[in-house]
Coordinates of C-alpha atoms in Angstrom, one line a residue:
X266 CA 0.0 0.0 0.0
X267 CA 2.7 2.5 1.2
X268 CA 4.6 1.9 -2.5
X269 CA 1.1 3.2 -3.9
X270 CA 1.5 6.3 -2.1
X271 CA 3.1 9.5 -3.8
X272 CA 6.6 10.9 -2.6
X273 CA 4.7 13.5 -0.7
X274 CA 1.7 12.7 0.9
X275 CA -0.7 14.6 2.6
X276 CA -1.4 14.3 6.4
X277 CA -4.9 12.5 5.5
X278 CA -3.6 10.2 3.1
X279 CA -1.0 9.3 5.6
X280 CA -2.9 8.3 8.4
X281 CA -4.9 6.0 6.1
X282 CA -1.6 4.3 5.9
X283 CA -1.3 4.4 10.0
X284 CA -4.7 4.0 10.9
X285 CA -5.0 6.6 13.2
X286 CA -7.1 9.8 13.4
X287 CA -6.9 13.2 10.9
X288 CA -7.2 14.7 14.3
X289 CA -4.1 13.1 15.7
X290 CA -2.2 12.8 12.8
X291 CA -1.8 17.0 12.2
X292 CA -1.4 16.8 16.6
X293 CA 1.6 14.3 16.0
X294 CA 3.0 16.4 13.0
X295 CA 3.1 19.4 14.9
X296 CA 4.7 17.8 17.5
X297 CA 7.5 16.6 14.8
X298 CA 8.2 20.8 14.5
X299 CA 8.0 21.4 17.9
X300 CA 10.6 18.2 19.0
X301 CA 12.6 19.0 16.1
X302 CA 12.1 15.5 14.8
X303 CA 12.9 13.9 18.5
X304 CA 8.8 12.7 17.9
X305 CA 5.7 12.5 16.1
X306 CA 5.3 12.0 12.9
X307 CA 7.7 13.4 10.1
X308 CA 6.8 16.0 7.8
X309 CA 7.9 19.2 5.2
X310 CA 5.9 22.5 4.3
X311 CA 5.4 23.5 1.0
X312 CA 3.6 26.8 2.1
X313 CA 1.4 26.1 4.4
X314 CA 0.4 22.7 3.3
X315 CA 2.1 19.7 5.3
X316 CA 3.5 16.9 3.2
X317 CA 4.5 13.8 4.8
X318 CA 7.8 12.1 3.0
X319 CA 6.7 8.6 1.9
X320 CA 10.4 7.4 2.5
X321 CA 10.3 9.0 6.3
X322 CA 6.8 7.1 7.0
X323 CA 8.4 4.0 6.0
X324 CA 11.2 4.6 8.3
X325 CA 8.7 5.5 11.1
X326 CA 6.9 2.1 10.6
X327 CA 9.7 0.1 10.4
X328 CA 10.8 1.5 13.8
X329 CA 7.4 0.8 15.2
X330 CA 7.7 -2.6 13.8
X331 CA 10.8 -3.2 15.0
X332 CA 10.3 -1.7 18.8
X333 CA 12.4 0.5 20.8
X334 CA 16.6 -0.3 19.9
X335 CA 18.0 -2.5 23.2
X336 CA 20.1 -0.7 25.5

């Protein structure tokens, strides 16, 4: 499904992919600006439109996937 998507997607389209609210999704982007990346979901302005990379949601799943790194 995620191959499907374009290079940039919209904040919608991406949480089809994750299954989660529109709500939360712009919540957890905004949070991405505000950590500087440290959490939330990754994302670019073009303007004032968010874009979500396809390439840094596949990164972001395969982390969830794959769990916290051991310590």
């Amino acid at each position: 499904m995620l191959e499907e998507m374009p290079p940039f997607m919209t904040v919608t389209q991406a949480v089809k992919v994750l299954q989660i609210g529109r709500t939360r999704g712009y919540e957890l982007t905004t949070e991405w600006e505000k950590t500087g990346g440290k959490s939330g979901i990754p994302c670019v302005r073009f303007g004032s439109q968010k874009r979500v990379p396809r390439a840094a949601l596949a990164r972001l799943i395969g982390q969830v996937s794959e769990g916290p790194p051991a310590t």
